[in-house]
mmCIF file of C-alpha atoms in Angstrom:
data_model
loop_
_atom_site.group_PDB
_atom_site.id
_atom_site.type_symbol
_atom_site.label_atom_id
_atom_site.label_comp_id
_atom_site.label_asym_id
_atom_site.label_seq_id
_atom_site.Cartn_x
_atom_site.Cartn_y
_atom_site.Cartn_z
ATOM 1 C CA UNK K 1467 34.235 -55.208 19.088
ATOM 2 C CA UNK K 1468 34.834 -54.182 22.857
ATOM 3 C CA UNK K 1469 32.068 -52.631 24.823
ATOM 4 C CA UNK K 1470 32.250 -48.742 25.029
ATOM 5 C CA UNK K 1471 33.791 -47.338 28.098
ATOM 6 C CA UNK K 1472 31.034 -46.018 30.296
ATOM 7 C CA UNK K 1473 31.382 -42.265 30.994
ATOM 8 C CA UNK K 1474 33.210 -41.373 34.330
ATOM 9 C CA UNK K 1475 30.746 -39.757 36.878
ATOM 10 C CA UNK K 1476 31.888 -36.326 38.175
ATOM 11 C CA UNK K 1477 31.983 -38.445 42.023
ATOM 12 C CA UNK K 1478 35.093 -40.680 40.412
ATOM 13 C CA UNK K 1479 37.563 -37.911 40.600
ATOM 14 C CA UNK K 1480 38.380 -35.662 43.580
ATOM 15 C CA UNK K 1481 37.053 -32.316 43.152
ATOM 16 C CA UNK K 1482 39.289 -29.323 42.504
ATOM 17 C CA UNK K 1483 38.593 -26.452 44.927
ATOM 18 C CA UNK K 1484 39.762 -23.251 42.632
ATOM 19 C CA UNK K 1485 41.495 -20.911 45.318
ATOM 20 C CA UNK K 1486 38.963 -17.940 46.222
ATOM 21 C CA UNK K 1487 42.120 -15.848 46.883
ATOM 22 C CA UNK K 1488 43.448 -16.513 43.336
ATOM 23 C CA UNK K 1489 46.975 -17.258 42.660
ATOM 24 C CA UNK K 1490 49.011 -18.472 39.713
ATOM 25 C CA UNK K 1491 46.995 -21.171 38.266
ATOM 26 C CA UNK K 1492 49.558 -23.471 35.802
ATOM 27 C CA UNK K 1493 50.874 -26.100 38.457
ATOM 28 C CA UNK K 1494 47.427 -26.590 39.270
ATOM 29 C CA UNK K 1495 46.353 -26.734 35.621
ATOM 30 C CA UNK K 1496 49.032 -29.004 35.051
ATOM 31 C CA UNK K 1497 48.281 -31.695 37.648
ATOM 32 C CA UNK K 1498 44.777 -31.440 36.524
ATOM 33 C CA UNK K 1499 45.379 -32.103 32.851
ATOM 34 C CA UNK K 1500 47.404 -35.074 33.576
ATOM 35 C CA UNK K 1501 44.208 -36.664 35.249
ATOM 36 C CA UNK K 1502 41.747 -35.778 32.366
ATOM 37 C CA UNK K 1503 40.256 -33.014 30.440
ATOM 38 C CA UNK K 1504 37.267 -32.696 32.627
ATOM 39 C CA UNK K 1505 37.035 -32.272 36.253
ATOM 40 C CA UNK K 1506 34.785 -31.665 38.974
ATOM 41 C CA UNK K 1507 35.089 -28.444 41.256
ATOM 42 C CA UNK K 1508 33.828 -27.005 44.769
ATOM 43 C CA UNK K 1509 33.089 -23.539 44.093
ATOM 44 C CA UNK K 1510 32.877 -20.921 46.904
ATOM 45 C CA UNK K 1511 29.835 -21.343 49.242
ATOM 46 C CA UNK K 1512 30.025 -25.102 48.635
ATOM 47 C CA UNK K 1513 28.511 -25.070 44.980
ATOM 48 C CA UNK K 1514 29.190 -28.204 43.067
ATOM 49 C CA UNK K 1515 30.463 -27.785 39.287
ATOM 50 C CA UNK K 1516 32.742 -28.800 36.835
ATOM 51 C CA UNK K 1517 35.446 -27.366 35.178
ATOM 52 C CA UNK K 1518 36.559 -28.167 31.366
ATOM 53 C CA UNK K 1519 40.439 -28.108 30.754
ATOM 54 C CA UNK K 1520 41.470 -29.635 28.070
ATOM 55 C CA UNK K 1521 41.870 -27.827 24.701
ATOM 56 C CA UNK K 1522 39.738 -30.240 22.399
ATOM 57 C CA UNK K 1523 37.520 -31.150 25.200
ATOM 58 C CA UNK K 1524 36.502 -27.223 25.717
ATOM 59 C CA UNK K 1525 36.143 -26.083 22.189
ATOM 60 C CA UNK K 1526 34.052 -29.166 21.696
ATOM 61 C CA UNK K 1527 31.972 -28.019 25.041
ATOM 62 C CA UNK K 1528 31.659 -24.114 24.073
ATOM 63 C CA UNK K 1529 30.594 -25.135 20.722
ATOM 64 C CA UNK K 1530 27.923 -27.698 21.716
ATOM 65 C CA UNK K 1531 24.337 -27.362 20.781
ATOM 66 C CA UNK K 1532 23.119 -28.375 24.137
ATOM 67 C CA UNK K 1533 25.285 -26.271 26.210
ATOM 68 C CA UNK K 1534 23.509 -23.176 27.337
ATOM 69 C CA UNK K 1535 24.517 -19.715 29.182
ATOM 70 C CA UNK K 1536 20.883 -18.800 30.522
ATOM 71 C CA UNK K 1537 20.694 -19.036 34.347
ATOM 72 C CA UNK K 1538 17.102 -20.761 33.976
ATOM 73 C CA UNK K 1539 19.535 -23.830 33.304
ATOM 74 C CA UNK K 1540 21.556 -23.382 36.725
ATOM 75 C CA UNK K 1541 19.858 -26.356 38.429
ATOM 76 C CA UNK K 1542 21.291 -25.553 42.193
ATOM 77 C CA UNK K 1543 20.159 -21.825 41.517
ATOM 78 C CA UNK K 1544 16.775 -22.416 40.551
ATOM 79 C CA UNK K 1545 16.286 -25.129 43.432
ATOM 80 C CA UNK K 1546 17.623 -22.281 45.956
ATOM 81 C CA UNK K 1547 20.747 -23.758 46.890
ATOM 82 C CA UNK K 1548 22.778 -20.764 46.005
ATOM 83 C CA UNK K 1549 23.297 -18.538 49.052
ATOM 84 C CA UNK K 1550 22.422 -14.893 48.979
ATOM 85 C CA UNK K 1551 25.872 -12.857 47.924
ATOM 86 C CA UNK K 1552 27.244 -15.725 46.173
ATOM 87 C CA UNK K 1553 30.413 -14.128 44.942
ATOM 88 C CA UNK K 1554 29.823 -15.542 41.357
ATOM 89 C CA UNK K 1555 26.376 -14.654 41.072
ATOM 90 C CA UNK K 1556 26.844 -11.675 38.874
ATOM 91 C CA UNK K 1557 28.532 -14.003 36.142
ATOM 92 C CA UNK K 1558 25.314 -16.323 36.417
ATOM 93 C CA UNK K 1559 22.343 -13.631 36.423
ATOM 94 C CA UNK K 1560 23.692 -10.294 34.961
ATOM 95 C CA UNK K 1561 21.107 -9.692 32.193
ATOM 96 C CA UNK K 1562 22.563 -9.325 28.622
ATOM 97 C CA UNK K 1563 24.086 -11.222 26.012
ATOM 98 C CA UNK K 1564 26.614 -12.968 28.177
ATOM 99 C CA UNK K 1565 23.567 -14.770 30.052
ATOM 100 C CA UNK K 1566 21.326 -15.067 27.043
ATOM 101 C CA UNK K 1567 20.596 -17.864 24.596
ATOM 102 C CA UNK K 1568 19.532 -18.501 20.993
ATOM 103 C CA UNK K 1569 17.466 -15.626 19.372
ATOM 104 C CA UNK K 1570 17.910 -13.276 22.543
ATOM 105 C CA UNK K 1571 21.350 -13.803 22.262
ATOM 106 C CA UNK K 1572 21.646 -12.820 18.919
ATOM 107 C CA UNK K 1573 19.066 -9.875 19.619
ATOM 108 C CA UNK K 1574 21.437 -8.292 22.206
ATOM 109 C CA UNK K 1575 24.669 -9.172 20.444
ATOM 110 C CA UNK K 1576 23.353 -7.353 17.279
ATOM 111 C CA UNK K 1577 22.862 -4.104 19.024
ATOM 112 C CA UNK K 1578 26.430 -3.667 20.038
ATOM 113 C CA UNK K 1579 28.652 -5.990 17.492
ATOM 114 C CA UNK K 1580 28.591 -3.053 15.023
ATOM 115 C CA UNK K 1581 30.833 -1.050 17.026
ATOM 116 C CA UNK K 1582 33.558 -3.914 17.206
ATOM 117 C CA UNK K 1583 33.712 -4.959 13.754
ATOM 118 C CA UNK K 1584 37.441 -5.074 12.390
ATOM 119 C CA UNK K 1585 36.609 -2.077 10.387
ATOM 120 C CA UNK K 1586 35.110 -0.078 13.040
ATOM 121 C CA UNK K 1587 38.222 -0.987 15.543
ATOM 122 C CA UNK K 1588 40.492 -0.132 12.802
ATOM 123 C CA UNK K 1589 39.189 3.203 12.688
ATOM 124 C CA UNK K 1590 39.997 3.707 16.253
ATOM 125 C CA UNK K 1591 43.810 3.081 15.974
ATOM 126 C CA UNK K 1592 44.920 6.523 15.869
ATOM 127 C CA UNK K 1593 42.974 7.305 19.129
ATOM 128 C CA UNK K 1594 44.210 4.260 20.705
ATOM 129 C CA UNK K 1595 47.960 4.909 19.665
ATOM 130 C CA UNK K 1596 47.329 8.851 21.130
ATOM 131 C CA UNK K 1597 46.155 7.630 24.334
ATOM 132 C CA UNK K 1598 49.029 5.078 24.428
ATOM 133 C CA UNK K 1599 51.570 7.993 24.197
ATOM 134 C CA UNK K 1600 49.711 9.964 26.660
ATOM 135 C CA UNK K 1601 50.000 7.186 29.363
ATOM 136 C CA UNK K 1602 53.636 6.344 28.371
ATOM 137 C CA UNK K 1603 54.193 10.207 29.609
ATOM 138 C CA UNK K 1604 52.435 9.293 32.544
ATOM 139 C CA UNK K 1605 54.020 6.287 33.546
ATOM 140 C CA UNK K 1606 57.359 8.018 32.719
ATOM 141 C CA UNK K 1607 56.504 10.959 35.298
ATOM 142 C CA UNK K 1608 55.232 8.312 37.933
ATOM 143 C CA UNK K 1609 58.949 6.584 37.644
ATOM 144 C CA UNK K 1610 60.457 9.812 38.316
ATOM 145 C CA UNK K 1611 58.559 10.305 41.074
ATOM 146 C CA UNK K 1612 58.981 6.710 42.164
ATOM 147 C CA UNK K 1613 62.622 6.675 42.551
ATOM 148 C CA UNK K 1614 62.610 4.815 39.023
ATOM 149 C CA UNK K 1615 59.940 2.377 39.643
ATOM 150 C CA UNK K 1616 56.364 2.644 38.569
ATOM 151 C CA UNK K 1617 53.444 0.557 38.583
ATOM 152 C CA UNK K 1618 52.835 -0.399 35.033
ATOM 153 C CA UNK K 1619 49.637 -1.929 35.686
ATOM 154 C CA UNK K 1620 47.870 1.175 37.417
ATOM 155 C CA UNK K 1621 49.422 4.064 35.126
ATOM 156 C CA UNK K 1622 49.435 2.162 31.890
ATOM 157 C CA UNK K 1623 47.996 -1.313 31.098
ATOM 158 C CA UNK K 1624 44.953 -0.564 33.366
ATOM 159 C CA UNK K 1625 43.701 2.987 31.830
ATOM 160 C CA UNK K 1626 44.550 2.587 28.203
ATOM 161 C CA UNK K 1627 41.288 -0.120 27.612
ATOM 162 C CA UNK K 1628 39.288 1.437 30.182
ATOM 163 C CA UNK K 1629 39.789 5.057 28.711
ATOM 164 C CA UNK K 1630 38.915 3.584 25.377
ATOM 165 C CA UNK K 1631 35.815 1.765 26.591
ATOM 166 C CA UNK K 1632 34.567 4.557 28.459
ATOM 167 C CA UNK K 1633 35.188 6.863 25.406
ATOM 168 C CA UNK K 1634 32.922 4.476 23.430
ATOM 169 C CA UNK K 1635 30.258 4.225 25.532
ATOM 170 C CA UNK K 1636 30.049 8.158 26.266
ATOM 171 C CA UNK K 1637 31.371 7.759 30.006
ATOM 172 C CA UNK K 1638 32.819 10.802 31.647
ATOM 173 C CA UNK K 1639 36.324 10.621 32.810
ATOM 174 C CA UNK K 1640 35.813 11.312 36.583
ATOM 175 C CA UNK K 1641 33.667 7.574 36.772
ATOM 176 C CA UNK K 1642 36.493 5.884 35.308
ATOM 177 C CA UNK K 1643 38.344 5.179 38.661
ATOM 178 C CA UNK K 1644 35.125 4.147 40.222
ATOM 179 C CA UNK K 1645 34.139 1.815 37.336
ATOM 180 C CA UNK K 1646 37.198 0.121 37.677
ATOM 181 C CA UNK K 1647 37.315 -0.374 41.375
ATOM 182 C CA UNK K 1648 33.647 -1.993 41.142
ATOM 183 C CA UNK K 1649 34.792 -4.127 38.119
ATOM 184 C CA UNK K 1650 37.655 -5.604 40.347
ATOM 185 C CA UNK K 1651 35.187 -6.183 43.034
ATOM 186 C CA UNK K 1652 32.794 -8.168 41.002
ATOM 187 C CA UNK K 1653 35.339 -10.210 39.519
ATOM 188 C CA UNK K 1654 36.978 -11.025 42.899
ATOM 189 C CA UNK K 1655 35.901 -14.492 44.324
ATOM 190 C CA UNK K 1656 37.440 -14.092 47.682
ATOM 191 C CA UNK K 1657 35.028 -11.468 48.879
ATOM 192 C CA UNK K 1658 32.098 -11.681 51.403
ATOM 193 C CA UNK K 1659 28.179 -11.609 50.454
ATOM 194 C CA UNK K 1660 27.850 -8.434 51.937
ATOM 195 C CA UNK K 1661 31.008 -6.875 49.922
ATOM 196 C CA UNK K 1662 29.814 -8.473 46.581
ATOM 197 C CA UNK K 1663 26.285 -7.042 46.937
ATOM 198 C CA UNK K 1664 27.515 -3.626 47.803
ATOM 199 C CA UNK K 1665 29.431 -3.674 44.697
ATOM 200 C CA UNK K 1666 26.737 -4.697 42.445
ATOM 201 C CA UNK K 1667 24.474 -2.328 43.732
ATOM 202 C CA UNK K 1668 27.122 0.811 43.415
ATOM 203 C CA UNK K 1669 27.633 -0.299 39.834
ATOM 204 C CA UNK K 1670 24.260 -0.676 39.030
ATOM 205 C CA UNK K 1671 23.482 2.578 40.792
ATOM 206 C CA UNK K 1672 26.497 4.610 38.829
ATOM 207 C CA UNK K 1673 25.607 3.117 35.437
ATOM 208 C CA UNK K 1674 21.618 3.773 35.831
ATOM 209 C CA UNK K 1675 22.582 7.359 37.007
ATOM 210 C CA UNK K 1676 24.539 7.795 33.793
ATOM 211 C CA UNK K 1677 21.845 6.283 31.423
ATOM 212 C CA UNK K 1678 19.613 8.762 32.816
ATOM 213 C CA UNK K 1679 21.985 11.515 32.283
ATOM 214 C CA UNK K 1680 22.335 10.169 28.551
ATOM 215 C CA UNK K 1681 18.526 9.824 28.191
ATOM 216 C CA UNK K 1682 18.399 13.573 28.713
ATOM 217 C CA UNK K 1683 21.259 14.276 26.794
ATOM 218 C CA UNK K 1684 22.158 11.760 23.972
ATOM 219 C CA UNK K 1685 25.645 11.989 22.208
ATOM 220 C CA UNK K 1686 27.314 10.208 19.595
ATOM 221 C CA UNK K 1687 28.378 7.036 21.575
ATOM 222 C CA UNK K 1688 27.219 3.694 22.031
ATOM 223 C CA UNK K 1689 25.437 4.206 25.365
ATOM 224 C CA UNK K 1690 22.839 6.689 23.682
ATOM 225 C CA UNK K 1691 22.309 4.338 20.652
ATOM 226 C CA UNK K 1692 21.162 1.576 23.119
ATOM 227 C CA UNK K 1693 18.882 4.080 25.066
ATOM 228 C CA UNK K 1694 17.488 4.539 21.465
ATOM 229 C CA UNK K 1695 16.840 0.924 21.060
ATOM 230 C CA UNK K 1696 15.144 0.657 24.155
ATOM 231 C CA UNK K 1697 13.115 3.588 24.085
ATOM 232 C CA UNK K 1698 12.122 3.545 20.229
ATOM 233 C CA UNK K 1699 12.303 -0.103 19.688
ATOM 234 C CA UNK K 1700 10.919 -1.107 22.966
ATOM 235 C CA UNK K 1701 10.782 -4.928 21.863
ATOM 236 C CA UNK K 1702 14.547 -4.902 21.135
ATOM 237 C CA UNK K 1703 16.272 -4.075 24.498
ATOM 238 C CA UNK K 1704 14.443 -3.585 28.267
ATOM 239 C CA UNK K 1705 16.132 -1.431 30.607
ATOM 240 C CA UNK K 1706 17.502 -4.385 32.713
ATOM 241 C CA UNK K 1707 19.352 -5.616 29.538
ATOM 242 C CA UNK K 1708 20.578 -2.096 28.909
ATOM 243 C CA UNK K 1709 22.212 -1.643 32.344
ATOM 244 C CA UNK K 1710 23.596 -5.613 32.112
ATOM 245 C CA UNK K 1711 24.972 -4.701 28.515
ATOM 246 C CA UNK K 1712 26.662 -2.086 30.351
ATOM 247 C CA UNK K 1713 28.149 -3.880 33.110
ATOM 248 C CA UNK K 1714 29.416 -6.331 30.573
ATOM 249 C CA UNK K 1715 31.011 -3.701 28.414
ATOM 250 C CA UNK K 1716 32.621 -2.043 31.097
ATOM 251 C CA UNK K 1717 34.011 -4.993 32.966
ATOM 252 C CA UNK K 1718 35.028 -7.105 30.007
ATOM 253 C CA UNK K 1719 35.921 -4.150 28.040
ATOM 254 C CA UNK K 1720 38.740 -3.554 29.882
ATOM 255 C CA UNK K 1721 39.894 -6.471 32.577
ATOM 256 C CA UNK K 1722 40.528 -8.683 29.628
ATOM 257 C CA UNK K 1723 42.959 -6.433 27.701
ATOM 258 C CA UNK K 1724 44.238 -5.122 31.278
ATOM 259 C CA UNK K 1725 45.408 -8.742 32.106
ATOM 260 C CA UNK K 1726 46.638 -9.281 28.945
ATOM 261 C CA UNK K 1727 49.034 -6.375 28.536
ATOM 262 C CA UNK K 1728 50.573 -7.278 31.870
ATOM 263 C CA UNK K 1729 51.018 -10.901 31.322
ATOM 264 C CA UNK K 1730 52.524 -10.101 27.896
ATOM 265 C CA UNK K 1731 55.125 -7.800 29.950
ATOM 266 C CA UNK K 1732 55.920 -10.129 32.417
ATOM 267 C CA UNK K 1733 56.578 -12.820 29.846
ATOM 268 C CA UNK K 1734 58.839 -10.675 27.791
ATOM 269 C CA UNK K 1735 60.898 -9.561 30.839
ATOM 270 C CA UNK K 1736 61.210 -12.903 31.650
ATOM 271 C CA UNK K 1737 62.143 -14.113 28.445
ATOM 272 C CA UNK K 1738 64.403 -11.834 26.767
ATOM 273 C CA UNK K 1739 65.311 -14.073 24.056
ATOM 274 C CA UNK K 1740 61.982 -13.847 23.059
ATOM 275 C CA UNK K 1741 61.942 -10.091 22.979
ATOM 276 C CA UNK K 1742 64.839 -10.190 20.839
ATOM 277 C CA UNK K 1743 62.903 -12.477 18.194
ATOM 278 C CA UNK K 1744 60.758 -9.356 17.888
ATOM 279 C CA UNK K 1745 63.292 -6.490 17.789
ATOM 280 C CA UNK K 1746 65.423 -8.691 15.023
ATOM 281 C CA UNK K 1747 62.147 -9.556 12.913
ATOM 282 C CA UNK K 1748 61.696 -13.088 13.350
ATOM 283 C CA UNK K 1749 58.326 -12.166 15.157
ATOM 284 C CA UNK K 1750 55.662 -9.402 15.196
ATOM 285 C CA UNK K 1751 54.030 -7.808 18.273
ATOM 286 C CA UNK K 1752 50.775 -9.523 16.923
ATOM 287 C CA UNK K 1753 52.516 -12.871 17.540
ATOM 288 C CA UNK K 1754 53.287 -11.718 21.240
ATOM 289 C CA UNK K 1755 49.835 -10.913 21.858
ATOM 290 C CA UNK K 1756 48.917 -14.428 20.216
ATOM 291 C CA UNK K 1757 51.435 -16.385 22.421
ATOM 292 C CA UNK K 1758 50.509 -14.761 25.797
ATOM 293 C CA UNK K 1759 46.657 -15.103 25.147
ATOM 294 C CA UNK K 1760 47.849 -18.868 24.950
ATOM 295 C CA UNK K 1761 50.511 -19.168 27.386
ATOM 296 C CA UNK K 1762 49.049 -16.895 30.149
ATOM 297 C CA UNK K 1763 45.570 -16.533 29.327
ATOM 298 C CA UNK K 1764 44.024 -13.450 30.832
ATOM 299 C CA UNK K 1765 41.017 -15.543 31.950
ATOM 300 C CA UNK K 1766 41.626 -18.458 34.475
ATOM 301 C CA UNK K 1767 38.143 -20.316 35.111
ATOM 302 C CA UNK K 1768 35.532 -18.304 33.551
ATOM 303 C CA UNK K 1769 31.933 -18.989 34.633
ATOM 304 C CA UNK K 1770 29.314 -20.288 33.523
ATOM 305 C CA UNK K 1771 27.872 -22.869 31.169
ATOM 306 C CA UNK K 1772 25.209 -25.365 31.607
ATOM 307 C CA UNK K 1773 24.330 -28.837 29.833
ATOM 308 C CA UNK K 1774 20.689 -28.690 28.974
ATOM 309 C CA UNK K 1775 20.799 -32.569 29.008
ATOM 310 C CA UNK K 1776 23.043 -35.137 30.653
ATOM 311 C CA UNK K 1777 26.616 -34.591 28.786
ATOM 312 C CA UNK K 1778 29.592 -36.784 28.427
ATOM 313 C CA UNK K 1779 32.785 -34.746 27.503
ATOM 314 C CA UNK K 1780 35.873 -36.384 27.279
ATOM 315 C CA UNK K 1781 34.552 -39.586 28.835
ATOM 316 C CA UNK K 1782 33.091 -37.540 31.785
ATOM 317 C CA UNK K 1783 29.449 -37.129 32.965
ATOM 318 C CA UNK K 1784 28.678 -33.617 32.947
ATOM 319 C CA UNK K 1785 24.722 -33.641 34.631
ATOM 320 C CA UNK K 1786 22.364 -31.480 33.215
ATOM 321 C CA UNK K 1787 22.166 -28.101 34.989
ATOM 322 C CA UNK K 1788 25.875 -28.262 36.247
ATOM 323 C CA UNK K 1789 27.553 -24.890 36.457
ATOM 324 C CA UNK K 1790 30.649 -25.192 34.345
ATOM 325 C CA UNK K 1791 33.945 -23.473 34.217
ATOM 326 C CA UNK K 1792 35.814 -22.744 30.991
ATOM 327 C CA UNK K 1793 39.182 -23.501 32.050
ATOM 328 C CA UNK K 1794 41.061 -21.124 29.506
ATOM 329 C CA UNK K 1795 44.318 -20.896 31.284
ATOM 330 C CA UNK K 1796 44.415 -24.537 31.181
ATOM 331 C CA UNK K 1797 43.664 -25.150 27.677
ATOM 332 C CA UNK K 1798 45.990 -23.049 26.850
ATOM 333 C CA UNK K 1799 49.046 -25.287 27.929
ATOM 334 C CA UNK K 1800 47.303 -28.684 27.030
ATOM 335 C CA UNK K 1801 50.333 -30.737 25.868
ATOM 336 C CA UNK K 1802 47.680 -32.786 23.821
ATOM 337 C CA UNK K 1803 46.769 -29.779 21.447
ATOM 338 C CA UNK K 1804 50.157 -27.961 21.628
ATOM 339 C CA UNK K 1805 52.627 -30.400 22.346
ATOM 340 C CA UNK K 1806 55.177 -31.468 24.684
ATOM 341 C CA UNK K 1807 56.715 -27.849 25.109
ATOM 342 C CA UNK K 1808 53.116 -26.083 25.533
ATOM 343 C CA UNK K 1809 54.418 -24.710 28.782
ATOM 344 C CA UNK K 1810 57.258 -22.771 26.824
ATOM 345 C CA UNK K 1811 56.514 -19.174 25.909
ATOM 346 C CA UNK K 1812 57.446 -18.915 22.368
ATOM 347 C CA UNK K 1813 56.429 -15.930 19.971
ATOM 348 C CA UNK K 1814 57.799 -17.951 17.026
ATOM 349 C CA UNK K 1815 55.604 -20.795 17.690
ATOM 350 C CA UNK K 1816 53.268 -21.836 15.008
ATOM 351 C CA UNK K 1817 50.271 -23.837 16.985
ATOM 352 C CA UNK K 1818 48.357 -26.502 15.093
ATOM 353 C CA UNK K 1819 45.168 -25.318 16.850
ATOM 354 C CA UNK K 1820 44.038 -21.953 17.825
ATOM 355 C CA UNK K 1821 43.912 -20.740 21.254
ATOM 356 C CA UNK K 1822 40.514 -20.348 23.185
ATOM 357 C CA UNK K 1823 41.397 -17.467 25.215
ATOM 358 C CA UNK K 1824 38.684 -15.213 23.832
ATOM 359 C CA UNK K 1825 36.027 -17.936 23.603
ATOM 360 C CA UNK K 1826 34.819 -19.941 20.873
ATOM 361 C CA UNK K 1827 31.259 -20.475 19.012
ATOM 362 C CA UNK K 1828 28.319 -17.995 19.572
ATOM 363 C CA UNK K 1829 29.770 -16.483 22.518
ATOM 364 C CA UNK K 1830 33.117 -15.841 20.928
ATOM 365 C CA UNK K 1831 34.559 -12.657 22.472
ATOM 366 C CA UNK K 1832 32.903 -9.551 20.590
ATOM 367 C CA UNK K 1833 35.637 -7.211 21.604
ATOM 368 C CA UNK K 1834 38.121 -9.436 20.082
ATOM 369 C CA UNK K 1835 39.582 -6.929 17.439
ATOM 370 C CA UNK K 1836 39.518 -4.279 20.025
ATOM 371 C CA UNK K 1837 41.430 -6.111 22.634
ATOM 372 C CA UNK K 1838 44.276 -7.158 19.633
ATOM 373 C CA UNK K 1839 44.592 -3.726 18.368
ATOM 374 C CA UNK K 1840 45.053 -2.223 22.110
ATOM 375 C CA UNK K 1841 47.597 -4.935 23.300
ATOM 376 C CA UNK K 1842 49.620 -4.692 19.958
ATOM 377 C CA UNK K 1843 50.034 -0.834 20.014
ATOM 378 C CA UNK K 1844 50.599 -0.813 23.698
ATOM 379 C CA UNK K 1845 53.505 -3.321 23.693
ATOM 380 C CA UNK K 1846 55.100 -2.033 20.628
ATOM 381 C CA UNK K 1847 55.186 1.362 21.709
ATOM 382 C CA UNK K 1848 55.887 0.727 25.446
ATOM 383 C CA UNK K 1849 59.165 -1.599 24.298
ATOM 384 C CA UNK K 1850 59.990 0.934 21.665
ATOM 385 C CA UNK K 1851 60.183 3.814 24.148
ATOM 386 C CA UNK K 1852 61.742 1.753 26.855
ATOM 387 C CA UNK K 1853 63.880 -0.978 25.260
ATOM 388 C CA UNK K 1854 65.448 -1.819 28.601
ATOM 389 C CA UNK K 1855 62.169 -1.925 30.687
ATOM 390 C CA UNK K 1856 62.312 -4.527 33.332
ATOM 391 C CA UNK K 1857 60.732 -5.824 36.604
ATOM 392 C CA UNK K 1858 61.455 -4.002 39.867
ATOM 393 C CA UNK K 1859 60.358 -7.101 41.585
ATOM 394 C CA UNK K 1860 60.707 -10.801 41.326
ATOM 395 C CA UNK K 1861 57.976 -12.587 39.577
ATOM 396 C CA UNK K 1862 56.979 -15.056 42.507
ATOM 397 C CA UNK K 1863 56.606 -11.911 44.767
ATOM 398 C CA UNK K 1864 54.070 -10.081 42.619
ATOM 399 C CA UNK K 1865 50.778 -10.179 44.386
ATOM 400 C CA UNK K 1866 48.213 -12.189 42.483
ATOM 401 C CA UNK K 1867 44.706 -11.377 41.592
ATOM 402 C CA UNK K 1868 41.884 -12.224 44.190
ATOM 403 C CA UNK K 1869 40.429 -14.296 41.960
ATOM 404 C CA UNK K 1870 40.218 -17.591 40.255
ATOM 405 C CA UNK K 1871 38.290 -16.033 37.165
ATOM 406 C CA UNK K 1872 41.297 -13.107 36.315
ATOM 407 C CA UNK K 1873 44.551 -14.464 35.706
ATOM 408 C CA UNK K 1874 47.174 -11.777 36.246
ATOM 409 C CA UNK K 1875 48.690 -9.478 38.970
ATOM 410 C CA UNK K 1876 47.440 -6.651 40.989
ATOM 411 C CA UNK K 1877 50.477 -4.491 40.694
ATOM 412 C CA UNK K 1878 53.085 -4.507 38.148
ATOM 413 C CA UNK K 1879 56.466 -2.379 39.391
ATOM 414 C CA UNK K 1880 58.987 -2.143 36.574
ATOM 415 C CA UNK K 1881 61.996 -0.102 36.004
ATOM 416 C CA UNK K 1882 62.062 1.958 32.964
ATOM 417 C CA UNK K 1883 65.740 1.676 32.119
#
């Protein structure tokens, strides 16, 4: 038998520097995938890391028992080699289920998972539909005031998931705009250390004040239930974990769906034949959502996971303690998983493997049922009311997210027709 091929060391491949200012990831992804499923990266602040890009490699990595989320496994952070104000620090250190492993992760996830079961989410359908209808009126009014053009992201795609998650949490409406702007600053990767630290302080202060209000006057909402777990069953939730859980629910609870809806609208406007498939019954809106998740994932490169021992992934060595990005946007267009036409948007596609854009394994997205419901209802209602809706600017001119974590555009001007 031939001797096994030794694993490729990270230094054997030129590192990729994800652009902190964001940009469309797909051309770079295709180039990187052609070289292999795993690549070394250099993160902002000259922090060395790795990214897993290939579908099968990423699926296996996300589910590997020797891969952790806890920041204590992040070697450079533990050794003081990560600069203060690092723009990705919140992803690594926010207390809560997104940075917990094992029993701690199960404990924290169990405190909120009941609110996101398929049955509980289905019960939200009438409310999501009602909010959608209200926002379509707002979108029409904005277009009328804007000479026929409105920013669909601002007037529709953003407020829908934000309002729904804030209602679940019991957050008053006047805070929602602030929460969104702070979320945008936290997920940005082109920010300065001072701005990154200020955004974190402001968001924590806002949520801490909100928790104090809810402690005095609890309601029938998820935050009040979490406060009860903290106060009545103190071993189940610390105050820091409570605030961290709210940060996660607010940011992830609307940013992903916001990007998903915007990406789907852009895809359908650029592929009118695919929109015709839906109108003629060859595909449903749920298929549009799944193909968008695969073809233009709302997440580009998501931080972080850490091997707890040296790990060989698809022939490449990832040293213990390395911060690893999950390359969701790359995995969705991996030709080895989806064939030679992986970069084609096709709502009638029947893929051989399931996309990974909502995660895999123990940390699979808790809000996946809600994100799917919101996006499906939003797209159906939008194109039913405005069947001739189209982009009001060339796709190439739309400003992109200032982040390689989120994958979408900052504004989405449309003509309603």
